[in-house]
Coordinates of C-alpha atoms in Angstrom, one line a residue:
M1110 CA 12.2 14.8 1.8
P1111 CA 10.6 18.2 1.0
L1112 CA 7.4 19.1 2.7
T1113 CA 4.1 18.3 0.9
F1114 CA 1.0 20.4 0.7
I1115 CA -2.6 20.3 -0.5
D1116 CA -4.3 23.3 -2.2
L1117 CA -8.0 23.5 -1.5
F1118 CA -10.3 26.1 -3.3
A1119 CA -7.1 26.5 -5.3
G1120 CA -8.2 29.2 -7.8
I1121 CA -5.3 30.0 -10.1
G1122 CA -2.7 28.8 -7.6
G1123 CA -1.5 31.6 -5.4
F1124 CA -0.7 29.2 -2.5
H1125 CA 0.9 26.7 -4.9
K1126 CA 3.1 29.4 -6.5
A1127 CA 4.4 30.6 -3.1
L1128 CA 5.0 27.2 -1.5
S1129 CA 6.7 25.7 -4.5
R1130 CA 9.4 28.4 -4.1
F1131 CA 10.6 26.7 -1.1
G1132 CA 10.7 23.2 -2.6
F1133 CA 7.5 22.1 -1.1
R1134 CA 5.6 19.7 -3.3
C1135 CA 1.8 19.8 -4.1
V1136 CA 0.2 16.3 -3.7
F1137 CA -3.5 17.3 -4.2
A1138 CA -5.5 20.3 -5.4
S1139 CA -9.2 21.0 -5.6
E1140 CA -11.0 23.7 -7.5
K1141 CA -14.7 23.5 -8.4
D1142 CA -14.7 26.0 -11.2
V1143 CA -13.9 24.3 -14.5
N1144 CA -12.1 27.2 -16.1
L1145 CA -10.0 27.9 -13.1
R1146 CA -9.1 24.2 -12.8
K1147 CA -8.1 24.2 -16.4
A1148 CA -5.8 27.2 -15.9
Y1149 CA -4.4 25.6 -12.7
I1150 CA -3.4 22.5 -14.5
Q1151 CA -1.8 24.5 -17.3
N1152 CA 0.3 26.4 -14.8
F1153 CA 1.2 23.3 -12.8
P1154 CA 1.2 20.3 -15.2
D1155 CA 3.0 18.1 -12.6
V1156 CA -0.3 17.9 -10.6
K1157 CA -2.6 17.2 -13.6
D1158 CA -3.4 13.8 -12.2
S1159 CA -3.9 15.0 -8.6
T1160 CA -6.1 18.0 -9.4
Y1161 CA -9.9 17.6 -8.8
G1162 CA -13.1 19.4 -8.7
D1163 CA -15.6 19.9 -5.8
I1164 CA -13.8 18.9 -2.6
R1165 CA -17.1 17.5 -1.2
K1166 CA -16.9 14.8 -3.9
H1167 CA -13.1 14.1 -3.8
K1168 CA -11.9 14.5 -0.2
N1169 CA -11.5 10.7 0.0
R1170 CA -8.7 11.1 -2.6
V1171 CA -6.6 13.4 -0.3
P1172 CA -3.3 11.8 0.6
A1173 CA -1.2 12.3 3.6
H1174 CA 0.5 15.8 3.6
D1175 CA 2.4 18.2 5.8
I1176 CA 0.6 21.5 5.0
L1177 CA -3.0 22.2 4.3
C1178 CA -3.7 25.5 2.4
A1179 CA -7.2 26.9 1.7
G1180 CA -8.8 30.1 0.8
F1181 CA -12.1 28.9 1.9
P1182 CA -15.5 30.6 1.5
C1183 CA -16.9 32.6 4.4
Q1184 CA -20.1 30.9 5.4
P1185 CA -22.3 31.3 8.6
F1186 CA -22.3 28.4 10.9
S1187 CA -25.4 26.7 12.3
K1188 CA -26.7 28.2 15.6
S1189 CA -28.8 25.2 16.2
G1190 CA -25.7 23.1 16.9
H1191 CA -24.8 25.1 20.0
Q1192 CA -25.9 22.3 22.3
H1193 CA -24.1 19.5 20.4
G1194 CA -20.5 20.6 20.0
L1195 CA -18.5 22.4 17.4
R1196 CA -18.7 19.9 14.6
D1197 CA -22.5 20.2 14.6
K1198 CA -22.1 24.0 14.1
T1199 CA -20.0 23.5 11.0
R1200 CA -22.0 20.8 9.3
G1201 CA -22.9 21.5 5.7
T1202 CA -20.3 24.2 5.3
L1203 CA -17.1 24.0 3.3
F1204 CA -15.0 24.6 6.4
D1205 CA -16.4 21.3 7.7
E1206 CA -14.8 19.6 4.7
I1207 CA -11.5 21.0 5.8
L1208 CA -12.0 19.7 9.3
D1209 CA -12.8 16.2 8.0
I1210 CA -9.4 16.3 6.1
L1211 CA -7.5 17.6 9.1
E1212 CA -9.1 15.0 11.4
E1213 CA -8.1 12.2 8.9
H1214 CA -4.6 13.3 8.2
L1215 CA -3.5 15.7 10.9
P1216 CA -1.0 17.6 8.8
E1217 CA 1.5 19.6 10.9
Y1218 CA 0.7 23.0 9.4
V1219 CA -2.5 24.7 8.3
L1220 CA -2.6 28.0 6.4
L1221 CA -6.0 29.6 5.7
E1222 CA -7.0 32.9 4.0
N1223 CA -10.3 34.8 4.0
V1224 CA -11.8 38.3 3.6
G1225 CA -10.7 41.1 5.7
N1226 CA -13.9 41.3 7.9
F1227 CA -13.8 37.5 8.6
E1228 CA -13.0 38.1 12.3
R1229 CA -16.2 40.1 12.6
H1230 CA -18.4 37.9 10.5
E1231 CA -21.6 36.9 12.3
K1232 CA -20.4 39.2 15.2
G1233 CA -17.3 37.1 15.7
E1234 CA -19.0 33.8 16.0
T1235 CA -17.5 32.4 12.7
W1236 CA -13.9 33.1 13.7
K1237 CA -14.6 31.7 17.2
V1238 CA -15.9 28.4 15.8
V1239 CA -13.0 28.1 13.4
K1240 CA -10.4 28.8 16.1
E1241 CA -12.0 26.4 18.6
S1242 CA -12.5 23.7 16.0
L1243 CA -8.9 23.7 15.1
R1244 CA -7.8 23.7 18.8
E1245 CA -10.1 20.8 19.4
L1246 CA -8.1 18.8 16.8
G1247 CA -4.9 19.6 18.7
Y1248 CA -3.7 22.7 16.9
D1249 CA -2.1 25.9 18.2
V1250 CA -4.0 28.6 16.3
K1251 CA -3.5 32.3 15.6
G1252 CA -5.2 34.7 13.2
T1253 CA -4.5 38.2 11.9
E1254 CA -7.0 39.8 14.3
H1255 CA -7.6 43.5 14.0
I1256 CA -5.4 45.8 16.0
T1257 CA -8.5 47.1 17.8
S1258 CA -9.1 43.5 19.0
G1259 CA -5.6 43.3 20.4
G1260 CA -4.2 41.4 17.4
T1261 CA -1.4 42.2 15.0
G1262 CA -3.8 43.4 12.3
L1263 CA -4.8 42.3 8.8
I1264 CA -2.2 41.8 6.2
S1265 CA -2.1 43.6 2.8
P1266 CA 0.4 43.4 -0.1
H1267 CA 1.2 47.1 0.3
H1268 CA 2.7 46.3 3.7
F1269 CA 5.5 44.6 1.8
G1270 CA 6.1 47.1 -1.0
H1271 CA 3.4 46.0 -3.5
P1272 CA 1.2 48.7 -4.9
H1273 CA -2.0 46.9 -3.9
S1274 CA -4.2 47.7 -1.0
R1275 CA -6.0 44.5 -0.1
E1276 CA -6.3 43.6 3.6
R1277 CA -7.0 39.9 4.2
F1278 CA -7.5 37.7 7.2
F1279 CA -5.0 34.8 7.6
V1280 CA -5.1 31.9 10.0
V1281 CA -2.0 29.8 10.8
A1282 CA -2.1 26.6 12.9
R1283 CA 0.5 24.0 13.9
L1284 CA 0.0 20.8 15.8
A1285 CA 0.7 21.6 19.5
R1286 CA 2.4 18.2 20.0
R1287 CA 4.9 19.2 17.3
G1288 CA 5.8 22.4 19.2
G1289 CA 3.0 24.7 18.2
L1290 CA 3.4 28.1 16.6
P1291 CA 6.5 30.4 16.8
E1292 CA 6.0 33.4 19.1
N1293 CA 5.3 35.7 16.2
P1294 CA 4.1 33.6 13.3
F1295 CA 3.1 36.6 11.0
P1296 CA 5.5 38.8 9.1
V1297 CA 5.8 42.4 10.2
G1298 CA 5.4 44.8 7.2
D1299 CA 5.3 48.5 6.9
R1300 CA 1.7 49.7 7.1
Y1301 CA 2.7 53.1 6.0
A1302 CA 4.8 52.0 3.0
V1303 CA 4.6 54.3 0.0
T1304 CA 4.2 52.4 -3.2
S1305 CA 3.5 53.4 -6.8
L1306 CA 1.6 51.6 -9.6
E1307 CA 4.4 52.6 -11.9
Q1308 CA 6.2 49.6 -10.5
I1309 CA 3.9 47.2 -12.3
L1310 CA 2.6 49.1 -15.3
Q1311 CA 3.4 47.9 -18.8
E1312 CA 4.6 50.4 -21.4
E1313 CA 2.1 51.1 -24.1
N1314 CA 4.3 49.4 -26.7
E1315 CA 4.2 46.3 -24.6
L1316 CA 0.5 45.9 -24.9
S1317 CA -0.8 43.3 -27.4
E1318 CA -3.7 44.1 -29.7
L1319 CA -5.9 42.1 -27.4
D1320 CA -4.6 44.1 -24.4
K1321 CA -5.4 47.3 -26.2
L1322 CA -8.9 46.1 -27.0
E1323 CA -9.6 44.8 -23.4
T1324 CA -8.2 47.9 -21.6
K1325 CA -9.9 50.5 -23.8
L1326 CA -12.4 52.6 -21.9
A1327 CA -16.0 52.6 -23.1
D1328 CA -17.1 55.9 -24.6
H1329 CA -19.7 56.5 -21.8
H1330 CA -17.0 55.9 -19.1
Y1331 CA -14.6 58.2 -20.8
A1332 CA -17.3 60.9 -21.1
C1333 CA -18.3 60.5 -17.5
I1334 CA -14.7 61.0 -16.3
E1335 CA -14.4 64.0 -18.4
H1336 CA -17.7 65.4 -17.1
W1337 CA -16.6 65.0 -13.5
N1338 CA -13.3 66.5 -14.4
R1339 CA -15.1 69.6 -15.6
F1340 CA -16.9 69.7 -12.2
L1341 CA -13.6 69.8 -10.4
S1342 CA -12.3 72.6 -12.7
F1343 CA -15.2 74.8 -11.4
L1344 CA -13.8 74.3 -7.8
P1345 CA -10.3 75.7 -7.7
E1346 CA -8.0 74.5 -5.0
G1347 CA -7.6 77.1 -2.2
E1348 CA -11.1 78.5 -2.9
V1349 CA -13.3 75.4 -2.4
E1350 CA -12.6 72.5 -0.2
L1351 CA -13.7 69.1 -1.5
P1352 CA -15.6 67.0 1.0
S1353 CA -14.5 63.8 2.6
F1354 CA -18.0 62.3 2.2
P1355 CA -19.2 60.8 -1.1
I1356 CA -20.5 63.5 -3.5
W1357 CA -24.0 62.6 -4.6
G1358 CA -24.7 64.7 -7.7
D1359 CA -28.5 64.1 -7.5
E1360 CA -28.6 66.3 -4.3
I1361 CA -27.4 69.4 -6.2
T1362 CA -31.1 70.3 -7.0
A1363 CA -32.9 67.8 -4.6
T1364 CA -35.8 69.0 -2.5
Y1365 CA -37.5 65.6 -1.7
P1366 CA -38.1 65.0 2.0
Y1367 CA -35.5 62.9 3.9
K1368 CA -35.6 63.8 7.6
K1369 CA -39.1 63.0 9.0
S1370 CA -40.4 61.4 5.9
T1371 CA -39.2 59.8 2.6
P1372 CA -40.2 59.9 -1.1
Y1373 CA -41.9 56.5 -0.6
R1374 CA -44.3 58.2 1.9
S1375 CA -44.7 61.3 -0.2
S1376 CA -47.7 62.2 -2.4
K1377 CA -47.5 62.6 -6.1
K1378 CA -47.8 66.4 -5.7
V1379 CA -44.7 66.5 -3.6
L1380 CA -42.7 64.4 -6.1
L1381 CA -43.9 66.5 -9.0
A1382 CA -42.7 69.6 -7.2
H1383 CA -39.3 68.1 -6.7
L1384 CA -39.0 66.9 -10.3
K1385 CA -40.7 69.8 -12.1
D1386 CA -37.5 70.8 -13.9
R1387 CA -36.7 67.3 -15.1
I1388 CA -40.1 66.0 -16.5
T1389 CA -42.3 67.1 -19.4
D1390 CA -45.2 64.8 -18.7
P1391 CA -47.1 65.7 -15.5
N1392 CA -49.3 62.6 -16.0
L1393 CA -46.6 60.2 -14.9
T1394 CA -47.7 57.9 -12.2
R1395 CA -46.4 58.2 -8.6
E1396 CA -44.4 55.0 -9.2
Q1397 CA -42.8 56.4 -12.4
L1398 CA -41.9 59.6 -10.5
L1399 CA -40.2 57.5 -7.8
E1400 CA -38.1 55.8 -10.4
L1401 CA -36.6 59.1 -11.5
L1402 CA -35.1 59.6 -8.0
P1403 CA -31.6 58.3 -7.2
N1404 CA -31.6 54.7 -6.2
Y1405 CA -30.7 55.5 -2.6
A1406 CA -33.9 57.6 -2.3
Q1407 CA -36.3 55.0 -3.7
T1408 CA -36.1 52.7 -0.7
K1409 CA -39.5 51.6 0.5
T1410 CA -39.2 52.8 4.0
V1411 CA -40.9 55.3 6.3
E1412 CA -37.6 56.6 7.5
F1413 CA -34.1 56.7 6.2
P1414 CA -31.3 55.3 8.4
A1415 CA -29.2 57.9 10.2
W1416 CA -26.1 57.5 8.0
K1417 CA -28.2 58.2 4.8
Q1418 CA -29.8 61.2 6.3
T1419 CA -26.4 62.5 7.2
F1420 CA -25.0 62.0 3.7
I1421 CA -28.0 63.7 2.1
R1422 CA -27.8 66.7 4.6
Q1423 CA -24.0 67.1 4.0
N1424 CA -24.4 67.0 0.3
R1425 CA -27.2 69.5 0.2
E1426 CA -25.4 71.9 2.5
W1427 CA -22.2 71.6 0.5
F1428 CA -23.9 72.0 -2.9
Q1429 CA -25.7 75.1 -1.6
N1430 CA -22.4 76.8 -1.0
I1431 CA -21.0 76.0 -4.4
R1432 CA -24.2 76.0 -6.5
S1433 CA -23.4 79.3 -8.2
R1434 CA -20.2 77.9 -9.6
I1435 CA -21.8 75.0 -11.4
P1436 CA -23.4 75.7 -14.9
Q1437 CA -26.9 74.5 -15.4
E1438 CA -25.8 72.6 -18.6
W1439 CA -23.4 70.6 -16.5
I1440 CA -26.2 69.6 -14.2
D1441 CA -28.5 68.7 -17.1
T1442 CA -25.9 66.5 -18.6
L1443 CA -25.2 64.8 -15.3
F1444 CA -28.8 63.6 -15.2
T1445 CA -28.4 61.8 -18.5
Y1446 CA -26.0 59.3 -16.8
S1447 CA -27.0 56.2 -14.9
H1448 CA -27.5 56.5 -11.1
S1449 CA -24.1 55.1 -10.1
L1450 CA -22.2 57.5 -12.5
R1451 CA -23.8 60.5 -10.8
K1452 CA -21.7 59.9 -7.7
L1453 CA -18.1 60.8 -7.0
E1454 CA -15.8 59.5 -4.2
W1455 CA -12.8 61.7 -4.0
N1456 CA -10.2 60.0 -1.9
C1457 CA -7.3 62.2 -2.9
Q1458 CA -7.4 65.1 -0.4
G1459 CA -4.5 67.5 -1.1
E1460 CA -3.8 66.0 -4.6
E1461 CA -4.1 67.6 -8.0
R1462 CA -7.8 68.0 -9.0
D1463 CA -7.4 66.1 -12.3
L1464 CA -9.0 62.7 -12.4
W1465 CA -6.6 61.5 -15.1
R1466 CA -3.7 61.9 -12.6
H1467 CA -5.2 59.2 -10.3
V1468 CA -6.5 55.6 -10.1
L1469 CA -10.2 55.4 -10.9
Q1470 CA -12.8 52.7 -10.4
F1471 CA -16.4 52.6 -11.4
R1472 CA -18.4 51.1 -8.5
P1473 CA -22.1 51.0 -7.5
S1474 CA -21.2 53.6 -4.9
G1475 CA -19.9 55.9 -7.7
L1476 CA -16.7 56.9 -9.5
R1477 CA -14.0 56.3 -6.9
V1478 CA -10.8 58.2 -7.1
K1479 CA -7.6 57.1 -5.3
R1480 CA -4.0 58.1 -5.4
I1481 CA -1.7 56.5 -7.9
T1482 CA 0.5 55.2 -5.0
S1483 CA -1.6 52.0 -4.7
S1484 CA -4.3 50.1 -6.5
P1485 CA -7.7 49.4 -4.9
A1486 CA -8.5 45.8 -4.4
L1487 CA -9.4 43.9 -7.5
V1488 CA -13.1 43.1 -7.3
A1489 CA -14.0 39.5 -8.1
M1490 CA -17.6 40.1 -9.2
T1491 CA -17.4 42.1 -12.4
S1492 CA -14.9 43.3 -15.0
T1493 CA -16.5 46.8 -15.0
Q1494 CA -14.8 47.5 -11.7
I1495 CA -11.3 46.9 -12.9
P1496 CA -9.1 49.8 -11.8
I1497 CA -8.5 52.5 -14.4
I1498 CA -5.0 53.9 -14.7
G1499 CA -5.7 57.6 -15.0
P1500 CA -2.4 58.7 -16.6
R1501 CA -2.7 55.9 -19.2
K1502 CA -6.5 56.5 -19.7
R1503 CA -7.2 52.8 -19.8
F1504 CA -8.1 49.8 -17.6
L1505 CA -5.5 47.6 -16.0
S1506 CA -4.1 44.9 -18.3
R1507 CA -4.0 41.2 -17.5
I1508 CA -0.3 41.2 -16.9
E1509 CA -0.6 44.2 -14.6
G1510 CA -3.3 42.3 -12.7
L1511 CA -1.0 39.4 -12.3
R1512 CA 1.8 41.6 -11.0
L1513 CA -0.6 43.2 -8.5
Q1514 CA -1.2 39.7 -7.1
G1515 CA 2.4 38.7 -7.1
F1516 CA 2.2 36.3 -10.0
P1517 CA 4.8 36.2 -12.8
D1518 CA 3.8 37.6 -16.2
T1519 CA 3.8 34.1 -17.7
H1520 CA 1.1 32.8 -15.4
I1521 CA -1.9 31.5 -17.4
L1522 CA -5.3 33.0 -16.7
P1523 CA -8.8 32.0 -17.8
E1524 CA -9.4 32.9 -21.4
T1525 CA -12.1 35.6 -21.2
H1526 CA -11.3 39.0 -19.8
E1527 CA -14.1 38.9 -17.2
A1528 CA -13.1 35.4 -16.0
A1529 CA -9.5 36.4 -15.8
F1530 CA -10.1 39.4 -13.5
R1531 CA -12.7 37.5 -11.5
A1532 CA -9.9 34.9 -10.9
L1533 CA -7.4 37.6 -10.0
G1534 CA -10.0 39.2 -7.6
N1535 CA -10.4 35.9 -5.8
A1536 CA -6.7 35.0 -5.8
V1537 CA -4.4 35.0 -2.7
H1538 CA -1.4 37.2 -3.1
V1539 CA 1.7 35.1 -3.8
D1540 CA 4.3 37.2 -2.1
V1541 CA 2.1 37.7 1.0
V1542 CA 1.9 33.9 1.4
D1543 CA 5.7 33.8 0.8
Q1544 CA 6.2 36.1 3.7
I1545 CA 3.9 34.2 6.0
V1546 CA 5.6 30.9 5.1
R1547 CA 9.0 32.4 6.2
T1548 CA 7.7 33.4 9.6
F1549 CA 5.3 30.6 10.2
I1550 CA 6.8 27.4 8.7
L1551 CA 10.5 28.0 8.0
R1552 CA 11.2 29.0 11.6
T1553 CA 9.9 25.6 12.8
L1554 CA 11.8 23.4 10.3
P1555 CA 14.7 21.3 11.5
I1556 CA 18.1 22.8 10.9
L1557 CA 20.7 21.0 8.8
E1558 CA 24.0 21.1 10.6
T1559 CA 27.0 22.4 8.5
A1560 CA 30.5 23.2 9.3
E1561 CA 29.9 26.9 9.5
E1562 CA 27.1 28.5 11.6
E1563 CA 26.1 31.0 9.0
H1564 CA 25.2 28.2 6.6
R1565 CA 22.6 26.6 8.8
L1566 CA 19.3 26.7 6.9
P1567 CA 15.9 25.1 7.4
L1568 CA 15.3 21.8 5.6
G1569 CA 13.5 22.2 2.3
F1570 CA 14.8 25.8 1.9
N1571 CA 15.9 27.1 -1.5
M1572 CA 19.6 27.4 -1.2
D1573 CA 20.2 29.1 -4.5
S1574 CA 17.9 32.0 -4.1
G1575 CA 18.6 32.5 -0.4
Q1576 CA 16.1 33.4 2.3
K1577 CA 15.6 37.0 1.2
L1578 CA 14.1 37.2 -2.3
D1579 CA 15.1 40.7 -3.5
L1580 CA 13.7 40.4 -7.0
P1581 CA 11.5 42.6 -9.0
L1582 CA 7.9 42.2 -7.9
H1583 CA 6.8 40.5 -11.0
Q1584 CA 9.8 38.3 -11.7
E1585 CA 9.5 34.6 -11.8
I1586 CA 11.4 32.7 -9.1
T1587 CA 12.7 29.2 -10.2
A1588 CA 13.3 26.6 -7.5
T1589 CA 16.4 24.6 -8.2
T1590 CA 18.6 23.2 -5.4
Y1591 CA 17.1 22.3 -2.0
I1592 CA 18.5 21.0 1.2
Q1593 CA 16.7 17.7 2.0
A1594 CA 16.6 15.5 5.0

């Protein structure tokens, strides 16, 4: 019989999509969000009657299974439980729900996914508790620990040829009494692979009217990009070197104190002197004057942290060297934009100084510019941070978002644009999971004896598509014939 799996915190079904390629069968899914659960059932109608909401309310429904998959939330564990064992530390967290299920059913395999800094969360205590808790249940455990920690490193889609930089922490575990983990349970990708977003982009004539509406740049975003492009045009390559630190436009004329004092500690007279060219009403209160400063300078503190002092100093020194090249009218216009739009992060050293040639992203830290070779991580919190395809002068489309995460074009997303990209931002990458399953699970499956040695394949493996799936990155893979016990 094919292996069975459960899909916890299922989202839009990245784990499900990957595991079903190998003939593995989902017997339970849990997703708290109503819209995500609706999309999950639409994508996988066979599990309609075994897909539930909050796992805390439905874990008693979990049947026996072979593989537990979960992209569980990262939560701090209790420090008060230190004297009472590992389970006391995890009480009240969603990871404790996973442990309850593992303790009840002891599936042979466990596959978990989390954010890239998971290993260092709570100074390493969270990962330590997860690892030791699984071992206490009888599992052999390994995670994608950072190379600096002696591990194999985080895993990102771009390591396997996908134009998507998104390093994630994965945990694999197998019951020790069943043989434990293979020697190298994680796939080895190319960390220096060169990719291109052209691999996943739709042609303009492929965009629906809804796509065109959703991907259109707002006028103020378009104007902001054009404004910063003018700035770059004042700084010809070969004459002016662009800095590696974030460019904070407010510092081009800034004089407020930042070393031994801060604006918060400054008198109204000092603030007026700093803002004299930007205000017409000298009767503004001290609090109103503070609000005219950049957000990072409004902090209610007697001293800025060292990193902030360094960024301010670097910006002021750099702007002093180029100030004569920047027209006053450009500076005046810059101050009409919101605080976050007055910052530029240029991550394209050596590339053409034209923002429309690169991938752009509006973030709280500023307008971020990256090479077209790969997409920045999709951000789960807000649709305003969807990557902008510079050469197309538009946001990423839904289908392009699906392709970035390894899903087929036909995969159903939540209805609203914001909900769709929030779901994609939280999704596990389908083909990354595929690669891990090959090195983690397939290597440990029994081998079906055949007459010829080269035809020996793991039980449950897709015979038709073969072990190596050399298909376009966004093409659907249909499971058909499987070897069964």
